[in-house]
């Protein structure tokens, strides 16, 4: 049971971080379907840092890995920004391209690096056993991961940012009614860029958190298994509100955790279901939840529509 | 020249060529970064694909392999472009393809069906999955991209579970059709001899005919008129008495059927077997996005674009694996999808260039045509 | 030398193929209300876009207090103290009034919003100018009139000295209009300079000190309203004397074509029903007009009637047949034509060609689709060409013009051609002249009367008082989803109509 709690919390953290990223981007008016690819890039940035940085200090390591994941995620999300904000490209198409590109580029890159260090190793895996330990504090068998705290802070931070600051007010105005924002001198392009870059940062964080969740080795060919899209489902379920998002993420996190831990729960083992059932669970749950919650949507009104100064 | 540049078909073609060139260039730069030594040779191999072999017979055989895999890709790209014309982004193509594979292989191996019923079953399975996405979109307002992705994963795990019952004991792969149930293999009609390749079946002419049929359906029929109207303006379609919800479901069902059929085309040629421990959705459906957009969202364009994408995907095998990985082709095709996002911008730029020139020419004539100019001003400047 | 708050001198702005502003001069005196008059397409919006720095003019200069200034973007205009109430409000619906007012000039401490002092200032301004509105209400919950006050407060909060009102009365009740006029006078008395953009001559005569007129991109002249007449202004605006009155013979009503009994339609925006228990009849050979302020259930009434939204309850009969539950397609086949309120949303598929739009309601008929399901392109082309000629629809490439590239007036003509050519028994026309110039309006009114004279039933829904008074044979006033009055356009006055529209007066109607 403790294990289930631990996995639930860590997967919830991933979903919270990524869903908040999606939420900020959509509040600025850009639908970020490329979160999946951004997660891969963030994971790659973090994993490379864990490999490269030989420090003994857990604090330094944690900070360095976070920084690296954030930078990778932001840099990668800039591709979305350029295409969708400046060139008014189809946001769905570009998001999808980023997802595919993320996995392909990470695979090519990791294989190239591994090849360089060891001629016989052609895999797309990165190992980070030692570094992973630095993220974890063992409390009576419960593995507390620093990302759990970061996720909580992110919820509070994003909620305050959106509802209490000038930046948040302006950001949301750009997603609701960009013409109105423009008419009072707010630079819609800049705010949308800010939204996209922040979502890149949070998506990158979510990515590194995801690969640290249960394992010490990551095969980049596999990407992040639709987690970016689960996060978007969480965001919709959470109605674009940070606090509700965190509650929605708990539900989804629980179902995701089951597939990792059901072997330890006697009741579930006695059901004798194939493991694929548990693998499918989060996706089925999200479909069902979306079917019931999408009808009354509080989505930002102008999301997905490229802003064109000349059509005011 | 000017007229040519204004033609949207020509613009689409030029834009696609620009995307391809930039995509390959970026791939080349990535290779250069990884290792400058073999980069040129490797990128050339990607482009050459089967031409890397010296013997014409081997070339032909490998060309056949690429051709065989182009057909499911073509079906996936048709699936995507068909839905896109109706305003839907069918990212669920990947899962519908998986469902098709599951249905055709299961029917063939577990029930011993012949090739045609297997193929029809695959179409039904794909269509069913598409219809679910359509139903959720039409009646529950669920974004088709998100539900599509969820169903991709569900389809993958379901397929893994189901096909495990017809897999080889020693490997994760499904049983070979050739040994278990040759009647499920698609007829070859002599095409295999023409190409010196046993995987070339009637799927090739079939897919080409379907591409043309989709084109005709979209441009010349009542159904195409209705579906495109729904895609372009849902409200106007409703106002005109079209059943928009039915149209959304129908569209995605057709799109799903196309993807399912694509899977049957390749799995029933015996080229692929399903790997029951697969942990990611096969890339065929996603590459279909690249092919659909690269083909300028035109079914005939899709034929060539699908071949190109499959060509470089296969070409990826011939990079120097001492330095690089074959996923360089995936990288190139995803870069191409990304660049396709700029197609609208490229087209606009071309149109602007032409009209700017025209305007300059018009300015020259201005001294003569002062009067016509005045008439034009009467149209007013308000928007 | 006179003191001008803002001057736009000899402004010329060209677009490819069009001179939108041709040597236009506009001088706004300090503390005056100055009207800018012109039809749609006269160049008013372009001129304002130049003033706000959205366009750079090829020629001409802008002066503030006699000194030449450069306006590169709306922020520059704001810095010069110029503010504008747009025709379509620029308000974020899910924000509060206060958030909308402070947006862009938020008082902050370390990036955190400090709303307390802002609220004080807004309250102070509200009282000073009589602009009552709750600063903590959400925009989506308040009336259109209050939303407009929010827009005015937005300008005042920024201490703007030059206030521009773009067609501000289009969305208001007559009573709200007179309140707005009073507010504008108060503002001018406090030293603000006001530019009032309009094409409503009565309002200009009432409130403005001077009036500048534009026509087809050219500057026609500036007159003192005290020294001119409505007729003179209108002649300046359209370049000829316009007959505002629609010529028509008395109507000869025949059988009841449309009979609506106790129709109720739910609202999409709030919990109450948008249309409540409405009953009415339209006979052959008469034009019945549903009048009312925007948002009183007229749109939902038409949606319910045409089948775009489901009914909560009620019964509709067309030509004696019960069509309450019939599909949109069947209604159309049974003789109902519908010129929709929003031609871009419902009326046209903008990316389709003109000919494809011409068959939007009839594409499935045997003339246009053969038995195998293929479109009969040749017939479609011929049909479209006939309509184009008959109804004088102008476009660049005839039937194969992409509809999006056509002018609004010609798009509307295409819809009217399509709907009238179906030979309907009942023609529903919802705001058929919205956003069109005088020539097109005249044309459409004539078509409506011609349909009436041909023995059709015409149901007109209009927000324009002039249209309501001139075109129909009977007026039904809708207020908050109910029919509150039936008036005879020959005997009623605009004032009386206004009282019904505002809900101040009502009668039992059994139409």
Tab-separated table of N, CA, C and O in Angstrom, chain B residues 70-145:
chain	number	residue	atom	x	y	z
B	70	UNK	N	4.944	1.131	-48.787
B	70	UNK	CA	4.351	2.418	-49.133
B	70	UNK	C	2.824	2.341	-49.086
B	70	UNK	O	2.164	3.305	-48.729
B	71	UNK	N	2.286	1.167	-49.431
B	71	UNK	CA	0.832	1.070	-49.539
B	71	UNK	C	0.115	1.295	-48.204
B	71	UNK	O	-0.802	2.098	-48.143
B	72	UNK	N	0.525	0.609	-47.116
B	72	UNK	CA	-0.139	0.940	-45.838
B	72	UNK	C	0.074	2.399	-45.448
B	72	UNK	O	-0.823	3.026	-44.896
B	73	UNK	N	1.264	2.906	-45.758
B	73	UNK	CA	1.530	4.308	-45.431
B	73	UNK	C	0.582	5.227	-46.212
B	73	UNK	O	0.023	6.178	-45.674
B	74	UNK	N	0.391	4.879	-47.475
B	74	UNK	CA	-0.527	5.657	-48.311
B	74	UNK	C	-1.934	5.624	-47.703
B	74	UNK	O	-2.611	6.648	-47.618
B	75	UNK	N	-2.354	4.452	-47.260
B	75	UNK	CA	-3.688	4.346	-46.678
B	75	UNK	C	-3.785	5.198	-45.406
B	75	UNK	O	-4.788	5.852	-45.162
B	76	UNK	N	-2.726	5.178	-44.604
B	76	UNK	CA	-2.734	6.000	-43.388
B	76	UNK	C	-2.779	7.481	-43.741
B	76	UNK	O	-3.466	8.270	-43.095
B	77	UNK	N	-2.038	7.862	-44.779
B	77	UNK	CA	-2.038	9.284	-45.129
B	77	UNK	C	-3.391	9.683	-45.701
B	77	UNK	O	-3.878	10.778	-45.444
B	78	UNK	N	-4.030	8.773	-46.443
B	78	UNK	CA	-5.382	9.060	-46.933
B	78	UNK	C	-6.339	9.211	-45.755
B	78	UNK	O	-7.215	10.073	-45.744
B	79	UNK	N	-6.147	8.357	-44.768
B	79	UNK	CA	-6.985	8.415	-43.571
B	79	UNK	C	-6.879	9.792	-42.920
B	79	UNK	O	-7.887	10.399	-42.543
B	80	UNK	N	-5.651	10.283	-42.841
B	80	UNK	CA	-5.449	11.569	-42.184
B	80	UNK	C	-5.963	12.723	-43.029
B	80	UNK	O	-6.648	13.622	-42.546
B	81	UNK	N	-5.673	12.658	-44.322
B	81	UNK	CA	-6.094	13.801	-45.144
B	81	UNK	C	-7.598	13.840	-45.325
B	81	UNK	O	-8.200	14.899	-45.366
B	82	UNK	N	-8.214	12.668	-45.377
B	82	UNK	CA	-9.670	12.624	-45.512
B	82	UNK	C	-10.323	13.302	-44.308
B	82	UNK	O	-11.201	14.151	-44.448
B	83	UNK	N	-9.855	12.943	-43.117
B	83	UNK	CA	-10.413	13.555	-41.915
B	83	UNK	C	-10.074	15.043	-41.861
B	83	UNK	O	-10.898	15.863	-41.468
B	84	UNK	N	-8.870	15.383	-42.293
B	84	UNK	CA	-8.444	16.784	-42.221
B	84	UNK	C	-9.309	17.672	-43.108
B	84	UNK	O	-9.603	18.808	-42.772
B	85	UNK	N	-9.705	17.141	-44.254
B	85	UNK	CA	-10.581	17.898	-45.157
B	85	UNK	C	-11.914	18.195	-44.502
B	85	UNK	O	-12.626	19.106	-44.882
B	86	UNK	N	-12.284	17.360	-43.546
B	86	UNK	CA	-13.547	17.554	-42.852
B	86	UNK	C	-13.275	18.257	-41.519
B	86	UNK	O	-14.113	18.290	-40.621
B	87	UNK	N	-12.073	18.813	-41.391
B	87	UNK	CA	-11.759	19.621	-40.222
B	87	UNK	C	-11.393	18.821	-38.988
B	87	UNK	O	-11.468	19.328	-37.882
B	88	UNK	N	-10.998	17.570	-39.173
B	88	UNK	CA	-10.649	16.739	-38.023
B	88	UNK	C	-9.207	16.266	-38.153
B	88	UNK	O	-8.777	15.864	-39.229
B	89	UNK	N	-8.490	16.309	-37.054
B	89	UNK	CA	-7.108	15.849	-37.064
B	89	UNK	C	-7.086	14.427	-36.526
B	89	UNK	O	-7.146	14.202	-35.325
B	90	UNK	N	-7.022	13.462	-37.442
B	90	UNK	CA	-7.161	12.064	-37.029
B	90	UNK	C	-5.820	11.471	-36.632
B	90	UNK	O	-5.243	10.663	-37.334
B	91	UNK	N	-5.345	11.865	-35.451
B	91	UNK	CA	-4.082	11.312	-34.983
B	91	UNK	C	-4.295	9.857	-34.557
B	91	UNK	O	-3.348	9.094	-34.386
B	92	UNK	N	-5.573	9.468	-34.431
B	92	UNK	CA	-5.903	8.091	-34.089
B	92	UNK	C	-5.645	7.110	-35.213
B	92	UNK	O	-5.816	5.904	-35.027
B	93	UNK	N	-5.220	7.611	-36.370
B	93	UNK	CA	-4.868	6.722	-37.475
B	93	UNK	C	-3.930	5.609	-37.018
B	93	UNK	O	-4.098	4.446	-37.387
B	94	UNK	N	-2.967	5.979	-36.180
B	94	UNK	CA	-1.994	4.995	-35.708
B	94	UNK	C	-2.691	3.840	-35.003
B	94	UNK	O	-2.381	2.664	-35.241
B	95	UNK	N	-3.661	4.156	-34.150
B	95	UNK	CA	-4.379	3.114	-33.419
B	95	UNK	C	-5.329	2.339	-34.320
B	95	UNK	O	-5.531	1.133	-34.137
B	96	UNK	N	-5.911	3.044	-35.296
B	96	UNK	CA	-6.818	2.364	-36.221
B	96	UNK	C	-6.047	1.363	-37.083
B	96	UNK	O	-6.555	0.288	-37.419
B	97	UNK	N	-4.821	1.744	-37.389
B	97	UNK	CA	-3.935	0.830	-38.110
B	97	UNK	C	-3.652	-0.403	-37.240
B	97	UNK	O	-3.712	-1.547	-37.706
B	98	UNK	N	-3.394	-0.155	-35.973
B	98	UNK	CA	-3.136	-1.270	-35.048
B	98	UNK	C	-4.368	-2.177	-34.961
B	98	UNK	O	-4.270	-3.409	-35.020
B	99	UNK	N	-5.546	-1.564	-34.850
B	99	UNK	CA	-6.774	-2.347	-34.766
B	99	UNK	C	-6.947	-3.199	-36.014
B	99	UNK	O	-7.352	-4.370	-35.938
B	100	UNK	N	-6.621	-2.618	-37.172
B	100	UNK	CA	-6.713	-3.362	-38.421
B	100	UNK	C	-5.780	-4.554	-38.411
B	100	UNK	O	-6.166	-5.671	-38.796
B	101	UNK	N	-4.564	-4.333	-37.939
B	101	UNK	CA	-3.593	-5.419	-37.873
B	101	UNK	C	-4.108	-6.521	-36.965
B	101	UNK	O	-4.056	-7.715	-37.290
B	102	UNK	N	-4.630	-6.114	-35.836
B	102	UNK	CA	-5.144	-7.072	-34.848
B	102	UNK	C	-6.264	-7.910	-35.466
B	102	UNK	O	-6.245	-9.138	-35.405
B	103	UNK	N	-7.218	-7.224	-36.104
B	103	UNK	CA	-8.369	-7.941	-36.652
B	103	UNK	C	-7.943	-8.899	-37.748
B	103	UNK	O	-8.350	-10.068	-37.762
B	104	UNK	N	-7.106	-8.408	-38.672
B	104	UNK	CA	-6.783	-9.270	-39.814
B	104	UNK	C	-5.937	-10.468	-39.370
B	104	UNK	O	-6.177	-11.589	-39.803
B	105	UNK	N	-4.991	-10.233	-38.468
B	105	UNK	CA	-4.150	-11.343	-38.029
B	105	UNK	C	-4.934	-12.337	-37.174
B	105	UNK	O	-4.793	-13.549	-37.302
B	106	UNK	N	-5.788	-11.808	-36.302
B	106	UNK	CA	-6.535	-12.707	-35.436
B	106	UNK	C	-7.484	-13.573	-36.259
B	106	UNK	O	-7.572	-14.790	-36.070
B	107	UNK	N	-8.175	-12.933	-37.221
B	107	UNK	CA	-9.108	-13.687	-38.062
B	107	UNK	C	-8.364	-14.743	-38.879
B	107	UNK	O	-8.834	-15.859	-39.062
B	108	UNK	N	-7.186	-14.363	-39.343
B	108	UNK	CA	-6.427	-15.275	-40.181
B	108	UNK	C	-5.862	-16.441	-39.371
B	108	UNK	O	-5.906	-17.599	-39.806
B	109	UNK	N	-5.346	-16.132	-38.185
B	109	UNK	CA	-4.620	-17.163	-37.436
B	109	UNK	C	-5.517	-17.942	-36.487
B	109	UNK	O	-5.383	-19.159	-36.343
B	110	UNK	N	-6.457	-17.269	-35.839
B	110	UNK	CA	-7.287	-17.969	-34.874
B	110	UNK	C	-8.484	-18.644	-35.530
B	110	UNK	O	-8.917	-19.711	-35.115
B	111	UNK	N	-9.020	-17.976	-36.562
B	111	UNK	CA	-10.232	-18.525	-37.157
B	111	UNK	C	-10.004	-19.100	-38.545
B	111	UNK	O	-10.923	-19.646	-39.151
B	112	UNK	N	-8.814	-18.878	-39.094
B	112	UNK	CA	-8.489	-19.451	-40.395
B	112	UNK	C	-9.290	-18.891	-41.558
B	112	UNK	O	-9.557	-19.577	-42.538
B	113	UNK	N	-9.674	-17.608	-41.459
B	113	UNK	CA	-10.434	-16.988	-42.537
B	113	UNK	C	-9.579	-16.786	-43.780
B	113	UNK	O	-8.357	-16.753	-43.712
B	114	UNK	N	-10.254	-16.607	-44.912
B	114	UNK	CA	-9.558	-16.302	-46.153
B	114	UNK	C	-9.153	-14.837	-46.215
B	114	UNK	O	-9.479	-14.045	-45.319
B	115	UNK	N	-8.465	-14.454	-47.304
B	115	UNK	CA	-7.877	-13.107	-47.320
B	115	UNK	C	-8.916	-11.997	-47.341
B	115	UNK	O	-8.790	-10.971	-46.659
B	116	UNK	N	-10.003	-12.211	-48.127
B	116	UNK	CA	-10.956	-11.114	-48.258
B	116	UNK	C	-11.711	-10.840	-46.957
B	116	UNK	O	-11.766	-9.690	-46.503
B	117	UNK	N	-12.281	-11.895	-46.319
B	117	UNK	CA	-12.949	-11.621	-45.041
B	117	UNK	C	-12.006	-11.022	-44.003
B	117	UNK	O	-12.407	-10.126	-43.244
B	118	UNK	N	-10.758	-11.473	-43.994
B	118	UNK	CA	-9.782	-10.897	-43.051
B	118	UNK	C	-9.627	-9.400	-43.293
B	118	UNK	O	-9.603	-8.587	-42.372
B	119	UNK	N	-9.513	-9.072	-44.583
B	119	UNK	CA	-9.300	-7.680	-44.954
B	119	UNK	C	-10.524	-6.838	-44.564
B	119	UNK	O	-10.400	-5.745	-44.000
B	120	UNK	N	-11.712	-7.364	-44.844
B	120	UNK	CA	-12.932	-6.633	-44.501
B	120	UNK	C	-13.045	-6.455	-42.988
B	120	UNK	O	-13.444	-5.400	-42.492
B	121	UNK	N	-12.645	-7.505	-42.265
B	121	UNK	CA	-12.685	-7.443	-40.805
B	121	UNK	C	-11.744	-6.340	-40.293
B	121	UNK	O	-12.066	-5.608	-39.361
B	122	UNK	N	-10.598	-6.230	-40.957
B	122	UNK	CA	-9.640	-5.178	-40.577
B	122	UNK	C	-10.258	-3.800	-40.815
B	122	UNK	O	-10.118	-2.876	-39.996
B	123	UNK	N	-10.962	-3.653	-41.937
B	123	UNK	CA	-11.601	-2.366	-42.227
B	123	UNK	C	-12.625	-2.042	-41.143
B	123	UNK	O	-12.670	-0.927	-40.615
B	124	UNK	N	-13.409	-3.050	-40.777
B	124	UNK	CA	-14.439	-2.840	-39.759
B	124	UNK	C	-13.805	-2.427	-38.433
B	124	UNK	O	-14.263	-1.489	-37.770
B	125	UNK	N	-12.715	-3.117	-38.074
B	125	UNK	CA	-12.075	-2.807	-36.793
B	125	UNK	C	-11.559	-1.370	-36.779
B	125	UNK	O	-11.777	-0.628	-35.816
B	126	UNK	N	-10.881	-0.988	-37.865
B	126	UNK	CA	-10.370	0.389	-37.947
B	126	UNK	C	-11.515	1.384	-37.910
B	126	UNK	O	-11.459	2.398	-37.209
B	127	UNK	N	-12.569	1.079	-38.655
B	127	UNK	CA	-13.708	1.991	-38.728
B	127	UNK	C	-14.374	2.143	-37.371
B	127	UNK	O	-14.785	3.231	-36.976
B	128	UNK	N	-14.451	1.039	-36.658
B	128	UNK	CA	-15.076	1.077	-35.335
B	128	UNK	C	-14.302	2.014	-34.400
B	128	UNK	O	-14.873	2.866	-33.718
B	129	UNK	N	-12.987	1.874	-34.427
B	129	UNK	CA	-12.163	2.725	-33.570
B	129	UNK	C	-12.333	4.192	-33.968
B	129	UNK	O	-12.451	5.076	-33.115
B	130	UNK	N	-12.350	4.416	-35.287
B	130	UNK	CA	-12.559	5.788	-35.766
B	130	UNK	C	-13.917	6.314	-35.338
B	130	UNK	O	-14.045	7.463	-34.914
B	131	UNK	N	-14.921	5.447	-35.409
B	131	UNK	CA	-16.273	5.874	-35.053
B	131	UNK	C	-16.368	6.263	-33.583
B	131	UNK	O	-17.113	7.170	-33.219
B	132	UNK	N	-15.586	5.577	-32.736
B	132	UNK	CA	-15.606	5.941	-31.307
B	132	UNK	C	-15.105	7.370	-31.137
B	132	UNK	O	-15.709	8.191	-30.451
B	133	UNK	N	-13.986	7.677	-31.807
B	133	UNK	CA	-13.451	9.039	-31.740
B	133	UNK	C	-14.514	10.026	-32.248
B	133	UNK	O	-14.762	11.069	-31.648
B	134	UNK	N	-15.161	9.646	-33.356
B	134	UNK	CA	-16.180	10.515	-33.932
B	134	UNK	C	-17.354	10.707	-32.995
B	134	UNK	O	-17.852	11.818	-32.823
B	135	UNK	N	-17.770	9.633	-32.359
B	135	UNK	CA	-18.895	9.721	-31.431
B	135	UNK	C	-18.551	10.645	-30.265
B	135	UNK	O	-19.330	11.531	-29.903
B	136	UNK	N	-17.360	10.460	-29.712
B	136	UNK	CA	-16.954	11.296	-28.582
B	136	UNK	C	-16.871	12.765	-28.993
B	136	UNK	O	-17.225	13.665	-28.245
B	137	UNK	N	-16.417	12.992	-30.225
B	137	UNK	CA	-16.306	14.357	-30.722
B	137	UNK	C	-17.700	14.959	-30.934
B	137	UNK	O	-17.990	16.077	-30.514
B	138	UNK	N	-18.578	14.182	-31.576
B	138	UNK	CA	-19.875	14.724	-31.965
B	138	UNK	C	-20.791	14.921	-30.762
B	138	UNK	O	-21.464	15.932	-30.650
B	139	UNK	N	-20.813	13.961	-29.865
B	139	UNK	CA	-21.800	14.018	-28.793
B	139	UNK	C	-21.239	14.445	-27.444
B	139	UNK	O	-21.984	14.822	-26.562
B	140	UNK	N	-19.920	14.346	-27.244
B	140	UNK	CA	-19.369	14.719	-25.943
B	140	UNK	C	-18.344	15.837	-26.051
B	140	UNK	O	-17.732	16.215	-25.061
B	141	UNK	N	-18.139	16.349	-27.284
B	141	UNK	CA	-17.234	17.482	-27.465
B	141	UNK	C	-15.803	17.179	-27.015
B	141	UNK	O	-15.082	18.045	-26.534
B	142	UNK	N	-15.387	15.902	-27.123
B	142	UNK	CA	-14.026	15.540	-26.735
B	142	UNK	C	-13.091	15.826	-27.916
B	142	UNK	O	-13.361	15.404	-29.042
B	143	UNK	N	-12.021	16.546	-27.644
B	143	UNK	CA	-11.022	16.841	-28.674
B	143	UNK	C	-10.532	15.542	-29.318
B	143	UNK	O	-10.090	14.634	-28.634
B	144	UNK	N	-10.613	15.488	-30.654
B	144	UNK	CA	-10.325	14.226	-31.328
B	144	UNK	C	-8.848	13.854	-31.230
B	144	UNK	O	-8.509	12.669	-31.334
B	145	UNK	N	-7.989	14.813	-31.007
B	145	UNK	CA	-6.568	14.482	-30.890
B	145	UNK	C	-6.318	13.713	-29.594
B	145	UNK	O	-5.655	12.679	-29.572
